[in-house]
Short mmCIF file of C-alpha atoms in Angstrom, two decimals:
data_model
loop_
_atom_site.label_atom_id
_atom_site.label_comp_id
_atom_site.label_asym_id
_atom_site.label_seq_id
_atom_site.Cartn_x
_atom_site.Cartn_y
_atom_site.Cartn_z
CA UNK A 248 -22.19 -30.97 73.23
CA UNK A 249 -25.76 -31.87 74.79
CA UNK A 250 -27.70 -34.22 73.25
CA UNK A 251 -31.13 -34.78 73.81
CA UNK A 252 -33.10 -37.93 72.82
CA UNK A 253 -37.04 -38.35 73.15
CA UNK A 254 -39.25 -41.19 71.91
CA UNK A 255 -42.24 -38.87 73.77
CA UNK A 256 -44.01 -38.48 70.19
CA UNK A 257 -47.36 -38.82 71.43
CA UNK A 258 -47.19 -38.04 75.42
CA UNK A 259 -47.87 -34.02 74.45
CA UNK A 260 -50.85 -31.79 73.69
CA UNK A 261 -49.87 -30.86 69.71
CA UNK A 262 -52.45 -28.08 69.85
CA UNK A 263 -50.94 -26.32 73.01
CA UNK A 264 -47.18 -26.65 71.68
CA UNK A 265 -47.85 -25.77 68.20
CA UNK A 266 -48.98 -22.07 70.10
CA UNK A 267 -45.43 -22.09 72.56
CA UNK A 268 -43.43 -22.79 68.87
CA UNK A 269 -42.15 -19.89 66.88
CA UNK A 270 -44.41 -19.50 63.84
CA UNK A 271 -42.12 -20.60 61.06
CA UNK A 272 -41.28 -23.51 63.06
CA UNK A 273 -45.18 -23.95 63.31
CA UNK A 274 -45.78 -23.47 59.36
CA UNK A 275 -43.09 -25.78 58.81
CA UNK A 276 -44.68 -28.20 61.24
CA UNK A 277 -48.12 -28.25 59.90
CA UNK A 278 -46.64 -28.79 56.20
CA UNK A 279 -46.73 -32.43 57.76
CA UNK A 280 -49.47 -34.33 55.96
CA UNK A 281 -49.56 -36.29 58.88
CA UNK A 282 -49.97 -36.11 62.46
CA UNK A 283 -46.78 -38.22 63.39
CA UNK A 284 -44.69 -35.93 61.22
CA UNK A 285 -46.08 -32.86 62.77
CA UNK A 286 -45.50 -33.79 66.25
CA UNK A 287 -42.10 -35.26 65.91
CA UNK A 288 -41.45 -31.45 64.02
CA UNK A 289 -42.75 -30.19 67.23
CA UNK A 290 -40.60 -32.32 69.33
CA UNK A 291 -37.34 -31.71 67.86
CA UNK A 292 -37.84 -27.91 68.05
CA UNK A 293 -39.26 -28.42 71.98
CA UNK A 294 -35.78 -30.55 72.19
CA UNK A 295 -33.93 -27.54 71.10
CA UNK A 296 -35.47 -25.10 73.27
CA UNK A 297 -34.57 -27.12 76.46
CA UNK A 298 -30.87 -27.32 75.25
CA UNK A 299 -31.74 -23.64 74.44
CA UNK A 300 -32.55 -22.71 77.90
CA UNK A 301 -30.30 -25.09 79.90
CA UNK A 302 -27.12 -25.39 78.09
CA UNK A 303 -27.39 -20.77 77.17
CA UNK A 304 -29.97 -19.48 79.24
CA UNK A 305 -31.96 -18.47 76.21
CA UNK A 306 -35.72 -18.64 76.75
CA UNK A 307 -37.41 -16.82 73.66
CA UNK A 308 -38.45 -19.15 70.77
CA UNK A 309 -35.68 -19.42 68.09
CA UNK A 310 -35.97 -18.41 64.93
CA UNK A 311 -33.40 -19.59 61.67
CA UNK A 312 -32.04 -18.78 58.49
CA UNK A 313 -31.00 -21.35 56.13
CA UNK A 314 -27.52 -21.66 53.79
CA UNK A 315 -27.90 -22.22 50.52
CA UNK A 316 -27.84 -25.81 51.38
CA UNK A 317 -31.09 -25.53 53.89
CA UNK A 318 -28.40 -26.00 57.16
CA UNK A 319 -30.35 -23.84 60.07
CA UNK A 320 -28.77 -21.59 62.48
CA UNK A 321 -29.58 -19.16 65.11
CA UNK A 322 -31.11 -15.98 64.40
CA UNK A 323 -28.98 -13.42 66.45
CA UNK A 324 -26.54 -16.66 68.23
CA UNK A 325 -23.95 -17.28 65.67
CA UNK A 326 -21.88 -18.77 67.98
CA UNK A 327 -24.57 -21.70 68.66
CA UNK A 328 -24.13 -24.62 66.40
CA UNK A 329 -27.03 -27.00 66.52
CA UNK A 330 -28.69 -29.85 64.74
CA UNK A 331 -32.20 -31.87 64.96
CA UNK A 332 -33.29 -35.09 63.73
CA UNK A 333 -36.58 -37.42 63.82
CA UNK A 334 -37.86 -40.95 62.85
CA UNK A 335 -40.64 -42.59 63.54
CA UNK A 336 -39.84 -43.72 66.96
CA UNK A 337 -37.59 -40.63 67.93
CA UNK A 338 -36.43 -37.00 67.65
CA UNK A 339 -32.83 -35.81 68.57
CA UNK A 340 -31.19 -32.49 69.03
CA UNK A 341 -27.63 -31.66 69.95
CA UNK A 342 -26.25 -28.34 70.64
CA UNK A 343 -22.54 -27.05 70.60
CA UNK A 344 -20.25 -23.85 70.28
CA UNK A 345 -18.60 -25.87 67.32
CA UNK A 346 -20.42 -27.37 63.83
CA UNK A 347 -22.50 -30.67 64.73
CA UNK A 348 -24.31 -32.90 62.42
CA UNK A 349 -26.68 -35.57 63.85
CA UNK A 350 -28.81 -38.27 62.19
CA UNK A 351 -31.79 -40.86 63.81
CA UNK A 352 -32.75 -43.83 61.25
CA UNK A 353 -35.14 -46.31 62.29
CA UNK A 354 -33.86 -49.92 61.28
CA UNK A 355 -36.11 -51.26 58.26
CA UNK A 356 -34.90 -53.65 55.47
CA UNK A 357 -32.55 -52.24 53.18
CA UNK A 358 -32.09 -52.66 49.55
CA UNK A 359 -28.93 -53.86 48.14
CA UNK A 360 -29.13 -51.22 45.05
CA UNK A 361 -29.37 -48.42 48.07
CA UNK A 362 -26.28 -50.32 49.53
CA UNK A 363 -24.05 -50.17 46.48
CA UNK A 364 -25.45 -47.09 45.55
CA UNK A 365 -24.00 -45.15 49.31
CA UNK A 366 -21.52 -47.82 50.62
CA UNK A 367 -17.81 -47.98 49.36
CA UNK A 368 -16.52 -51.16 49.14
CA UNK A 369 -15.65 -51.83 52.90
CA UNK A 370 -18.69 -50.75 53.85
CA UNK A 371 -20.64 -52.72 51.51
CA UNK A 372 -18.36 -56.12 52.66
CA UNK A 373 -18.83 -55.12 56.44
CA UNK A 374 -22.86 -54.72 55.83
CA UNK A 375 -23.06 -58.25 54.00
CA UNK A 376 -21.18 -59.83 56.60
CA UNK A 377 -23.08 -58.46 59.73
CA UNK A 378 -24.94 -60.91 61.25
CA UNK A 379 -27.61 -57.89 61.28
CA UNK A 380 -27.02 -55.82 57.99
CA UNK A 381 -30.10 -53.92 58.25
CA UNK A 382 -28.13 -52.52 61.89
CA UNK A 383 -24.94 -52.30 60.21
CA UNK A 384 -26.53 -50.49 56.88
CA UNK A 385 -28.30 -47.82 59.11
CA UNK A 386 -25.34 -47.33 61.07
CA UNK A 387 -23.19 -46.38 57.95
CA UNK A 388 -26.38 -44.17 56.77
CA UNK A 389 -26.83 -42.35 59.73
CA UNK A 390 -22.80 -41.83 59.83
CA UNK A 391 -23.22 -40.44 56.44
CA UNK A 392 -25.82 -37.76 56.79
CA UNK A 393 -24.31 -36.65 59.84
CA UNK A 394 -21.33 -35.53 58.49
CA UNK A 395 -23.44 -34.10 55.73
CA UNK A 396 -25.48 -32.34 57.84
CA UNK A 397 -22.20 -30.59 60.04
CA UNK A 398 -20.59 -29.47 56.62
CA UNK A 399 -23.81 -28.12 55.70
CA UNK A 400 -24.13 -29.54 52.23
CA UNK A 401 -27.14 -32.01 52.73
CA UNK A 402 -27.16 -35.38 50.73
CA UNK A 403 -24.65 -35.42 48.25
CA UNK A 404 -24.22 -37.42 44.91
CA UNK A 405 -21.09 -38.95 46.42
CA UNK A 406 -21.86 -40.44 49.46
CA UNK A 407 -19.58 -43.58 49.66
CA UNK A 408 -16.31 -41.20 50.34
CA UNK A 409 -18.24 -38.53 53.42
CA UNK A 410 -16.96 -40.48 56.45
CA UNK A 411 -13.66 -39.59 57.31
CA UNK A 412 -12.78 -41.11 60.75
CA UNK A 413 -9.07 -38.58 60.27
CA UNK A 414 -11.53 -35.74 60.34
CA UNK A 415 -14.62 -36.16 62.55
CA UNK A 416 -15.25 -38.02 65.59
CA UNK A 417 -18.47 -40.11 65.28
CA UNK A 418 -20.79 -41.66 68.26
CA UNK A 419 -23.37 -43.80 67.89
CA UNK A 420 -26.57 -44.85 69.70
CA UNK A 421 -27.89 -47.43 69.04
CA UNK A 422 -31.52 -48.05 70.65
CA UNK A 423 -34.14 -51.23 70.08
CA UNK A 424 -36.08 -49.94 66.96
CA UNK A 425 -33.30 -46.96 65.83
CA UNK A 426 -29.84 -45.62 65.38
CA UNK A 427 -28.86 -42.35 65.81
CA UNK A 428 -25.35 -40.67 65.56
CA UNK A 429 -23.65 -37.36 66.04
CA UNK A 430 -20.71 -36.00 63.92
CA UNK A 431 -18.27 -33.45 65.31
CA UNK A 432 -15.02 -31.96 63.91
CA UNK A 433 -12.08 -33.73 65.50
#
């Protein structure tokens, strides 16, 4: 497994970068109304290109196909699994030879109704008793979203039961302004 993270959102020439990526990803990036979203979409794809080049020797731009829930895979490379995520501070890419999921989220104020809707009793108790409940909430949220991205279902209605440490391994990294979690099968 390879994880690449970048906070260099404003450190590249967006116009030049758009010319260096696949037409499919360029169209996706340009759907973002704001430049920051466009840059994050391009940056995540550039991380994927770097990982594919370094890990698999693939130099062409990857083209994606999607399952019924929107989980992408690389055309002509079913043996390579990847996942991308970005928040306002960073983009993350993970590649592996097995199904993988990643989510990155910025720290922000949480709302009790969202906690109660998405977290089970034990998770709620940990969040509410935490010295930094907003960090605890984001940690659980990234674990849940990374799991759903690994299994390819997208955000489901039953987020309370999605974390399963008997079935999945979670690697969570906390940075100054965000957290990311990688989820893989045990």
